[in-house]
Coordinates of C-alpha atoms and ligand atoms in Angstrom, one line a residue:
M78 CA -23.0 28.7 10.3
K79 CA -20.7 28.3 7.3
S80 CA -19.8 25.0 6.5
I81 CA -16.1 23.7 7.6
R82 CA -14.0 22.2 4.9
L83 CA -13.7 18.3 6.1
S84 CA -9.6 18.9 6.1
E85 CA -10.1 21.3 9.0
L86 CA -12.7 19.3 11.0
N87 CA -9.8 18.1 13.5
Q88 CA -9.3 21.7 15.0
H89 CA -13.3 21.4 16.0
Y90 CA -13.8 18.5 18.4
G91 CA -16.4 19.0 20.8
E92 CA -18.4 21.6 19.0
E93 CA -21.4 21.6 16.8
V94 CA -20.5 22.3 13.2
V95 CA -21.7 22.3 9.9
V96 CA -20.2 20.4 6.8
S97 CA -21.4 20.2 2.9
G98 CA -20.4 17.5 0.7
F99 CA -21.4 14.8 -1.6
V100 CA -23.0 11.6 -0.1
D101 CA -19.9 9.3 -0.6
N102 CA -21.3 6.0 1.0
I103 CA -24.0 5.0 3.3
R104 CA -23.9 1.8 5.6
N105 CA -27.7 1.0 7.1
L106 CA -27.7 -1.2 9.7
Q107 CA -30.0 -2.7 12.2
W108 CA -29.0 -0.2 15.1
V109 CA -27.2 2.6 13.3
Q110 CA -26.9 4.5 9.9
F111 CA -23.5 5.2 9.1
L112 CA -22.8 8.2 6.1
V113 CA -19.2 8.9 4.6
L114 CA -19.9 12.9 3.4
R115 CA -16.9 13.6 1.0
D116 CA -15.7 17.2 0.2
D117 CA -12.4 18.1 -2.0
T118 CA -10.5 17.8 1.0
S119 CA -11.5 14.8 3.0
R120 CA -14.3 12.1 4.2
V121 CA -15.9 12.3 7.5
Q122 CA -18.5 9.4 9.1
V123 CA -21.7 10.2 10.0
T124 CA -23.1 8.4 12.7
I125 CA -27.2 8.0 13.2
E126 CA -27.8 6.1 16.2
K127 CA -31.5 4.6 15.0
S128 CA -33.1 3.6 18.4
D129 CA -32.9 7.4 19.4
E130 CA -36.3 8.9 19.1
K131 CA -35.2 12.4 18.2
N132 CA -33.4 10.8 15.1
Q133 CA -36.5 9.4 13.3
E134 CA -37.0 12.0 10.7
I135 CA -33.0 11.7 9.8
V136 CA -33.2 8.0 9.4
E137 CA -35.8 8.2 7.3
L138 CA -34.2 10.8 5.3
V139 CA -31.3 8.4 5.4
N140 CA -32.8 5.3 4.1
S141 CA -34.2 7.3 0.9
L142 CA -31.1 9.4 0.3
T143 CA -29.2 8.5 -3.0
L144 CA -25.2 8.0 -3.2
E145 CA -23.5 11.6 -4.9
S146 CA -26.2 13.5 -3.3
T147 CA -25.3 16.7 -1.7
V148 CA -26.3 17.3 1.8
K149 CA -25.7 20.0 4.6
I150 CA -24.9 18.5 7.9
T151 CA -24.8 20.1 11.0
G152 CA -24.3 18.3 14.2
I153 CA -21.8 17.9 16.9
L154 CA -18.2 16.4 16.1
H155 CA -16.5 14.0 18.0
E156 CA -12.9 12.6 18.5
N157 CA -13.6 8.8 18.5
P158 CA -10.1 6.5 17.9
K159 CA -12.6 3.7 17.0
V160 CA -13.6 5.3 13.9
K161 CA -11.2 3.8 11.1
L162 CA -11.8 7.2 9.1
N163 CA -9.6 9.9 10.8
G164 CA -10.8 8.8 14.3
M165 CA -13.5 11.3 14.2
E166 CA -17.5 11.1 13.3
I167 CA -20.5 13.8 13.7
I168 CA -23.8 13.0 15.6
P169 CA -26.1 14.9 13.2
S170 CA -28.9 16.7 14.5
V171 CA -29.8 18.6 11.1
I172 CA -29.5 16.9 7.3
E173 CA -30.7 19.1 4.7
V174 CA -30.6 17.8 1.4
T175 CA -28.9 20.1 -1.3
S176 CA -29.4 18.4 -4.5
T177 CA -30.6 14.6 -5.6
S178 CA -28.4 12.4 -7.6
E179 CA -30.0 9.9 -9.8
E180 CA -29.3 6.1 -8.3
E181 CA -27.8 4.9 -11.3
L182 CA -24.4 6.5 -12.1
P183 CA -22.9 6.6 -15.7
F184 CA -20.3 4.4 -14.3
S185 CA -18.7 3.6 -11.0
Y186 CA -16.0 6.1 -10.9
K187 CA -14.3 4.8 -7.8
D188 CA -13.0 2.0 -10.0
L189 CA -12.6 3.1 -13.8
T190 CA -11.0 -0.6 -14.7
G191 CA -13.0 -1.4 -17.8
V192 CA -14.3 1.6 -18.1
N193 CA -13.8 2.9 -21.7
L194 CA -12.6 6.2 -21.7
D195 CA -14.2 8.0 -24.0
T196 CA -17.4 7.1 -22.0
R197 CA -15.3 9.0 -19.0
L198 CA -14.7 11.7 -21.1
D199 CA -18.3 12.0 -22.1
Y200 CA -19.2 12.3 -18.5
R201 CA -15.6 13.8 -17.2
F202 CA -17.7 16.0 -14.5
I203 CA -18.0 12.3 -13.1
D204 CA -14.7 11.0 -13.7
L205 CA -13.1 13.7 -11.8
R206 CA -14.8 12.7 -8.8
N207 CA -12.3 9.7 -8.6
E208 CA -9.8 11.1 -6.3
K209 CA -6.6 9.9 -8.2
N210 CA -8.0 12.2 -11.4
N211 CA -9.3 15.0 -9.1
F212 CA -5.5 15.3 -7.3
I213 CA -4.1 15.8 -11.2
F214 CA -5.5 19.0 -11.2
K215 CA -4.3 20.2 -7.2
I216 CA -0.7 19.3 -8.2
Q217 CA -1.2 21.0 -12.0
S218 CA -2.0 24.0 -9.9
A219 CA 0.5 23.7 -7.5
L220 CA 3.2 23.5 -10.6
V221 CA 1.5 26.4 -12.3
Q222 CA 1.6 28.7 -9.1
Y223 CA 5.3 27.9 -8.1
M224 CA 6.5 28.7 -11.9
R225 CA 4.9 31.8 -11.6
E226 CA 6.2 32.6 -8.1
Y227 CA 9.3 32.4 -9.2
L228 CA 9.0 34.7 -12.1
Y229 CA 7.5 37.1 -9.9
Q230 CA 10.5 36.6 -7.6
H231 CA 12.4 37.8 -10.8
D232 CA 10.7 40.3 -11.6
F233 CA 8.4 39.3 -14.4
M234 CA 4.9 40.1 -15.1
E235 CA 1.9 38.3 -16.5
I236 CA 0.3 39.6 -19.3
H237 CA -2.9 38.6 -21.2
T238 CA -2.8 38.5 -25.2
P239 CA -5.6 38.1 -27.6
K240 CA -6.9 34.5 -28.7
L241 CA -8.7 36.0 -31.7
I242 CA -6.3 37.4 -34.3
G243 CA -6.3 38.5 -38.0
T244 CA -3.4 36.6 -39.4
A245 CA -2.4 33.4 -38.7
S246 CA 0.6 33.7 -36.3
E247 CA 3.2 30.9 -36.5
S248 CA 2.2 29.1 -39.9
G249 CA -0.8 28.9 -41.7
S250 CA -1.5 25.3 -42.1
D251 CA -2.1 24.7 -38.2
V252 CA -4.6 27.5 -37.6
F253 CA -8.5 27.2 -37.0
E254 CA -10.6 30.0 -39.0
V255 CA -13.3 31.4 -37.3
K256 CA -16.3 33.4 -38.8
Y257 CA -15.4 37.2 -37.5
F258 CA -18.7 39.3 -38.8
D259 CA -18.1 39.4 -42.3
R260 CA -14.5 38.2 -42.5
L261 CA -12.2 35.4 -41.1
A262 CA -10.2 35.7 -37.8
Y263 CA -8.1 33.0 -36.6
L264 CA -7.9 31.3 -33.1
A265 CA -4.2 31.9 -31.8
Q266 CA -1.7 29.0 -32.1
S267 CA 0.8 31.0 -29.2
P268 CA 1.1 34.0 -28.5
Q269 CA 4.6 34.6 -29.8
F270 CA 4.4 37.6 -31.7
Y271 CA 2.6 39.9 -28.8
K272 CA 5.2 38.5 -25.9
Q273 CA 7.5 39.8 -28.5
M274 CA 5.4 43.0 -28.9
A275 CA 5.7 43.4 -25.3
M276 CA 9.3 43.1 -25.8
A277 CA 9.2 46.0 -28.4
S278 CA 6.7 48.0 -25.8
G279 CA 9.2 48.0 -23.3
F280 CA 8.0 45.5 -21.2
N281 CA 11.3 43.8 -20.5
R282 CA 10.0 40.7 -18.6
I283 CA 6.7 39.4 -19.1
F284 CA 4.6 36.0 -19.2
E285 CA 1.4 34.4 -20.2
V286 CA -0.2 31.6 -19.0
G287 CA -3.3 30.9 -21.4
P288 CA -4.9 28.8 -24.0
V289 CA -3.4 27.9 -27.5
F290 CA -5.1 26.3 -30.9
R291 CA -3.3 23.8 -32.9
A292 CA -5.2 22.4 -36.1
E293 CA -3.0 19.4 -35.9
N294 CA -4.9 16.6 -37.0
S295 CA -2.8 14.4 -34.9
N296 CA -4.3 11.4 -33.0
T297 CA -0.9 10.9 -30.5
S298 CA -1.0 10.9 -27.1
R299 CA 0.6 14.5 -26.4
H300 CA -1.3 16.4 -29.2
A301 CA -4.1 18.0 -28.4
T302 CA -5.7 20.6 -30.7
E303 CA -6.2 23.0 -27.5
Y304 CA -3.7 23.1 -24.9
T305 CA -2.3 25.4 -21.9
C306 CA 1.2 27.3 -23.0
F307 CA 2.9 28.7 -20.0
D308 CA 4.9 31.2 -22.3
V309 CA 7.7 33.5 -21.4
E310 CA 9.5 36.4 -22.9
F311 CA 12.5 38.9 -21.6
S312 CA 14.8 41.7 -22.8
Y313 CA 18.8 42.6 -23.0
I314 CA 19.6 38.4 -23.3
D315 CA 23.3 37.7 -24.5
S316 CA 22.2 34.4 -26.1
Y317 CA 19.7 31.4 -25.9
C318 CA 21.9 30.3 -23.1
D319 CA 20.2 33.1 -21.0
V320 CA 16.6 31.6 -21.8
M321 CA 17.7 28.0 -21.2
K322 CA 19.4 29.3 -17.8
L323 CA 16.0 30.8 -16.7
E324 CA 13.9 28.0 -17.7
A325 CA 16.1 25.4 -16.2
E326 CA 16.1 27.2 -12.6
M327 CA 12.1 28.1 -12.9
L328 CA 11.4 24.2 -13.4
T329 CA 13.9 23.5 -10.9
Y330 CA 11.8 26.0 -8.3
A331 CA 8.4 24.6 -9.1
L332 CA 9.4 21.2 -9.0
K333 CA 11.1 21.6 -5.4
K334 CA 8.2 23.3 -4.1
V335 CA 6.0 20.6 -5.7
N336 CA 7.9 17.7 -4.2
Q337 CA 8.1 19.2 -0.7
I338 CA 4.1 19.3 -0.6
Y339 CA 3.0 16.4 -3.0
G340 CA 6.2 14.4 -3.2
D341 CA 4.7 11.6 -1.1
K342 CA 1.3 11.7 -2.6
I343 CA 2.8 11.7 -6.2
K344 CA 4.5 7.9 -5.0
D345 CA 1.6 6.8 -3.4
I346 CA -1.0 7.9 -5.7
Y347 CA 0.6 7.8 -9.5
G348 CA 3.6 5.6 -8.4
E349 CA 5.8 8.2 -9.9
E350 CA 8.9 9.4 -8.2
L351 CA 9.4 13.1 -8.4
V352 CA 13.1 13.6 -9.0
V353 CA 13.8 17.8 -8.0
P354 CA 16.3 18.1 -11.3
T355 CA 19.8 19.6 -10.4
L356 CA 21.5 22.6 -12.3
P357 CA 22.5 23.3 -14.7
F358 CA 20.3 20.9 -16.8
P359 CA 22.7 19.2 -19.9
V360 CA 23.1 20.1 -23.4
M361 CA 23.7 18.7 -26.6
K362 CA 23.8 19.6 -30.5
L363 CA 21.1 17.4 -32.4
S364 CA 24.0 15.7 -34.1
D365 CA 25.6 14.6 -31.2
V366 CA 22.5 13.7 -30.2
Y367 CA 21.9 11.3 -33.3
Q368 CA 25.5 10.2 -32.9
E369 CA 25.6 9.0 -29.3
L370 CA 22.1 7.4 -29.8
E371 CA 23.7 5.1 -32.6
N372 CA 27.0 4.6 -30.7
R373 CA 25.1 3.7 -27.3
Y374 CA 21.4 1.7 -28.4
G375 CA 21.8 1.3 -31.9
Y376 CA 19.4 3.7 -32.9
K377 CA 20.1 4.5 -36.7
V378 CA 17.7 6.9 -38.9
A379 CA 18.3 8.1 -42.3
E380 CA 20.0 11.3 -42.9
S381 CA 16.9 13.1 -44.5
E382 CA 15.3 12.5 -41.0
K383 CA 18.2 14.0 -39.0
D384 CA 17.1 17.8 -38.9
D385 CA 14.6 17.0 -36.1
L386 CA 14.0 14.4 -33.5
T387 CA 12.0 11.6 -34.4
T388 CA 9.4 10.6 -31.9
E389 CA 11.6 7.3 -31.0
A390 CA 14.7 9.5 -30.8
E391 CA 13.0 11.5 -28.2
R392 CA 12.2 8.9 -26.5
L393 CA 15.6 7.2 -26.1
C394 CA 16.9 10.8 -25.4
Y395 CA 15.6 9.8 -22.0
Q396 CA 17.8 6.8 -21.2
L397 CA 20.7 8.9 -22.9
A398 CA 20.0 11.6 -20.3
K399 CA 20.2 8.9 -17.3
D400 CA 23.0 7.4 -18.7
K401 CA 25.0 10.1 -19.7
F402 CA 24.1 12.9 -17.1
H403 CA 22.5 11.2 -14.5
H404 CA 19.4 13.6 -15.5
E405 CA 15.9 13.4 -16.9
F406 CA 16.0 16.7 -18.6
L407 CA 17.9 17.2 -21.8
F408 CA 18.3 20.5 -24.1
V409 CA 18.9 20.0 -27.6
T410 CA 20.3 22.5 -29.8
H411 CA 21.6 23.3 -33.3
Y412 CA 18.6 22.5 -34.8
P413 CA 19.0 23.4 -38.7
A414 CA 17.7 26.8 -39.9
S415 CA 15.2 25.5 -42.4
K416 CA 13.0 23.3 -40.0
R417 CA 12.8 26.0 -37.5
A418 CA 10.5 29.3 -37.4
F419 CA 11.6 32.3 -38.9
Y420 CA 11.7 34.5 -35.9
H421 CA 14.4 32.3 -34.0
M422 CA 18.0 34.2 -34.4
R423 CA 20.8 32.7 -36.2
D424 CA 24.5 33.4 -35.6
D425 CA 27.0 34.5 -38.3
D426 CA 27.8 31.0 -39.5
G427 CA 23.9 30.4 -39.9
V428 CA 23.7 28.2 -36.4
L429 CA 20.1 28.3 -35.3
Q430 CA 20.1 30.5 -31.6
G431 CA 17.1 28.4 -30.1
Y432 CA 16.5 24.6 -28.6
D433 CA 14.2 22.0 -27.4
L434 CA 14.0 21.0 -23.8
L435 CA 13.2 17.4 -23.3
W436 CA 12.2 15.9 -20.2
R437 CA 12.0 12.1 -19.4
G438 CA 11.7 11.7 -23.3
V439 CA 9.1 14.1 -24.4
E440 CA 9.4 17.6 -25.9
I441 CA 8.1 20.2 -23.5
T442 CA 9.5 23.3 -24.5
T443 CA 10.4 25.5 -27.6
G444 CA 13.0 28.3 -26.9
A445 CA 15.2 30.7 -28.7
Q446 CA 16.7 34.2 -28.7
R447 CA 14.9 36.2 -31.1
E448 CA 15.9 37.8 -34.2
H449 CA 15.4 41.5 -33.2
R450 CA 16.9 43.0 -35.9
Y451 CA 15.1 45.0 -38.9
E452 CA 16.6 44.0 -41.6
E453 CA 17.5 40.1 -40.7
I454 CA 14.0 39.7 -39.6
I455 CA 12.5 40.8 -42.5
K456 CA 15.2 38.6 -44.4
N457 CA 14.1 35.7 -42.4
A458 CA 10.5 36.0 -43.0
K459 CA 11.1 36.5 -46.9
E460 CA 13.4 33.1 -47.0
K461 CA 9.7 31.7 -45.5
G462 CA 7.6 33.5 -47.9
L463 CA 6.0 34.8 -44.9
E464 CA 6.7 38.8 -45.5
K465 CA 2.9 39.6 -46.6
D466 CA 1.4 37.9 -43.9
V467 CA 3.8 39.1 -40.8
E468 CA 3.6 42.8 -42.0
F469 CA 2.1 43.5 -38.7
Y470 CA 4.7 41.7 -36.6
L471 CA 7.5 43.2 -38.4
E472 CA 6.5 47.0 -37.9
F473 CA 7.5 46.1 -34.2
F474 CA 11.2 46.0 -35.1
K475 CA 11.4 49.2 -36.9
Y476 CA 11.3 51.6 -33.8
G477 CA 13.6 50.4 -31.7
C478 CA 13.1 46.4 -30.0
P479 CA 15.4 45.0 -27.6
P480 CA 17.7 41.8 -27.9
H481 CA 15.0 39.0 -26.3
G482 CA 14.2 35.7 -26.1
G483 CA 11.8 33.4 -24.6
F484 CA 9.8 30.0 -24.3
G485 CA 6.8 28.5 -24.6
L486 CA 6.3 25.1 -22.1
G487 CA 3.3 22.8 -22.7
V488 CA 1.5 22.6 -19.2
D489 CA -0.4 19.4 -20.0
R490 CA 2.6 17.6 -21.4
L491 CA 4.3 18.7 -18.2
T492 CA 1.5 17.4 -15.8
M493 CA 1.6 14.3 -17.8
L494 CA 5.3 13.4 -17.7
L495 CA 5.1 14.9 -13.7
L496 CA 2.4 12.1 -12.5
G497 CA 3.6 9.4 -15.1
I498 CA 0.6 9.3 -17.0
S499 CA 0.2 8.3 -20.3
S500 CA -2.2 10.6 -22.3
I501 CA -2.7 13.9 -22.9
K502 CA -6.5 12.6 -22.3
E503 CA -6.3 11.9 -18.8
V504 CA -4.8 15.2 -17.7
Q505 CA -6.8 18.4 -19.6
F506 CA -10.0 19.3 -17.5
L507 CA -11.5 18.5 -21.1
F508 CA -9.6 17.2 -23.6
R509 CA -9.6 18.9 -27.4
G510 CA -8.7 16.5 -30.0
P511 CA -9.9 16.3 -33.8
N512 CA -12.6 13.9 -32.9
R513 CA -13.9 15.7 -29.4
I514 CA -15.0 19.2 -28.6
E515 CA -17.6 18.1 -26.1
P516 CA -18.4 18.4 -23.6
Ligands
AMO688 P1 6.0 24.7 -29.8 O1 5.2 24.8 -31.2 O2 6.8 23.8 -30.1 O3 7.0 26.1 -29.7 O4 5.0 24.7 -28.6 C1 5.7 25.0 -27.1 C2 5.3 23.4 -26.7 O5 3.7 23.6 -26.7 C3 3.6 22.0 -26.4 N1 2.6 21.8 -27.6 C4 1.7 20.9 -27.2 N2 0.9 20.4 -26.5 C5 -0.3 19.6 -26.8 N3 -0.7 19.5 -27.6 C6 -0.3 19.9 -29.0 N4 -0.4 20.0 -30.1 C7 1.1 20.7 -28.6 N5 2.3 21.4 -29.3 C8 2.9 21.9 -28.8 C9 5.1 21.3 -26.0 C10 5.8 22.4 -26.7 O6 7.3 22.2 -26.9 N6 6.0 30.4 -30.0 C11 6.9 28.7 -29.6 C12 7.4 28.8 -28.5 C13 8.3 29.9 -28.3 O7 9.5 29.8 -28.8 O8 8.6 30.8 -27.2 C14 6.2 27.3 -29.4 O9 4.6 27.9 -30.1 O10 5.5 21.4 -24.8

């Protein structure tokens, strides 16, 4: 017999069932033993009458069983309203130990107060047994599932681009080198060039969800050296506004779905209200953002810093978005071209055709219409002194390439903001940062 998932037990009252999971708790009383079994979906009580002759073997086994061992249990499932845990219990006929846990865990994962984050990350597999931590990944999975679903519905296809690359993809400085036989290779900082290559290949509408690598020595709460990027690229757009529109619609679709399924749980477990955004998302020019931040909140920065959003300005943008637009998202446009990647298109007046998207005061996306005209892209690359490094990329534009654009959305940051978790370390399955590449 196959094990039944614990959340599905309520369809099997009165039947013999087989269940498998971790030993979550044992209460050994004078006349009875209660064992609580846990799988990834729920928990169930297993009740063993000590006085029953035929239970002697099971009683002895439970006497020596350690918490967090795994077991497979066969028994009859009874509906029993007196049992606090889901109103049911299993009366076992067989308990088979499938793995034995050591008695002392490195820490008690059920109550993590006071447990050092580094210790938790060292034993992440224990830390993730905590219900709240485990749940992060269910929600992240749903979020990505529904973003994908939106794109599939709009005729996008998923591609997989290489992560081992011969030349640095965006800028030389933030790239990890790897030894590649008798030469050097690099870990891709972004699928940027390859998603644009897909446009030159006539693919028209693509996306990719994959790892990207950044050799940034920054120890902030929202930077990792490896993270998951949700990258989208599509052709025959008229302007970067088409890109912003698609992204806003995709996010709204996914957040609405996640809210339907998990909204209450997110509020219960993380205390965070999921506000499904309204369309369209508000848009502001960078210079107007600084003007409003000064007018409304007295926030001033030196002119020389106004070519990008400072971390504090980003943070204040949450307040601004709420006060001005009753929204949590804000698109910021009109960044100076000098500060942005060479592949972003500029209009005839040199205005950059790209944007950042902020949610709850944190940048989650960079997007743009790309420069697809061969002469122009060469000019832009030369201006940044990159024409040699990106020679292979420039070829993509020589033989016809549709106008196109796209964006890259940080999945880890998105998860963090959705659940109101303050550090990226807690939402990555395994955090990677300047001081951590283990386990
Ligand atoms: P960008 O470099 O802005 O753009 O990255 C896109 C998004 O990825 C997230 N992000 C990070 N998340 C965690 N740790 C980091 N170190 C980190 N760096 C960035 C952010 C960011 O908005 N090629 C362009 C995208 C495009 O134009 O399509 C790019 O990679 O959420």
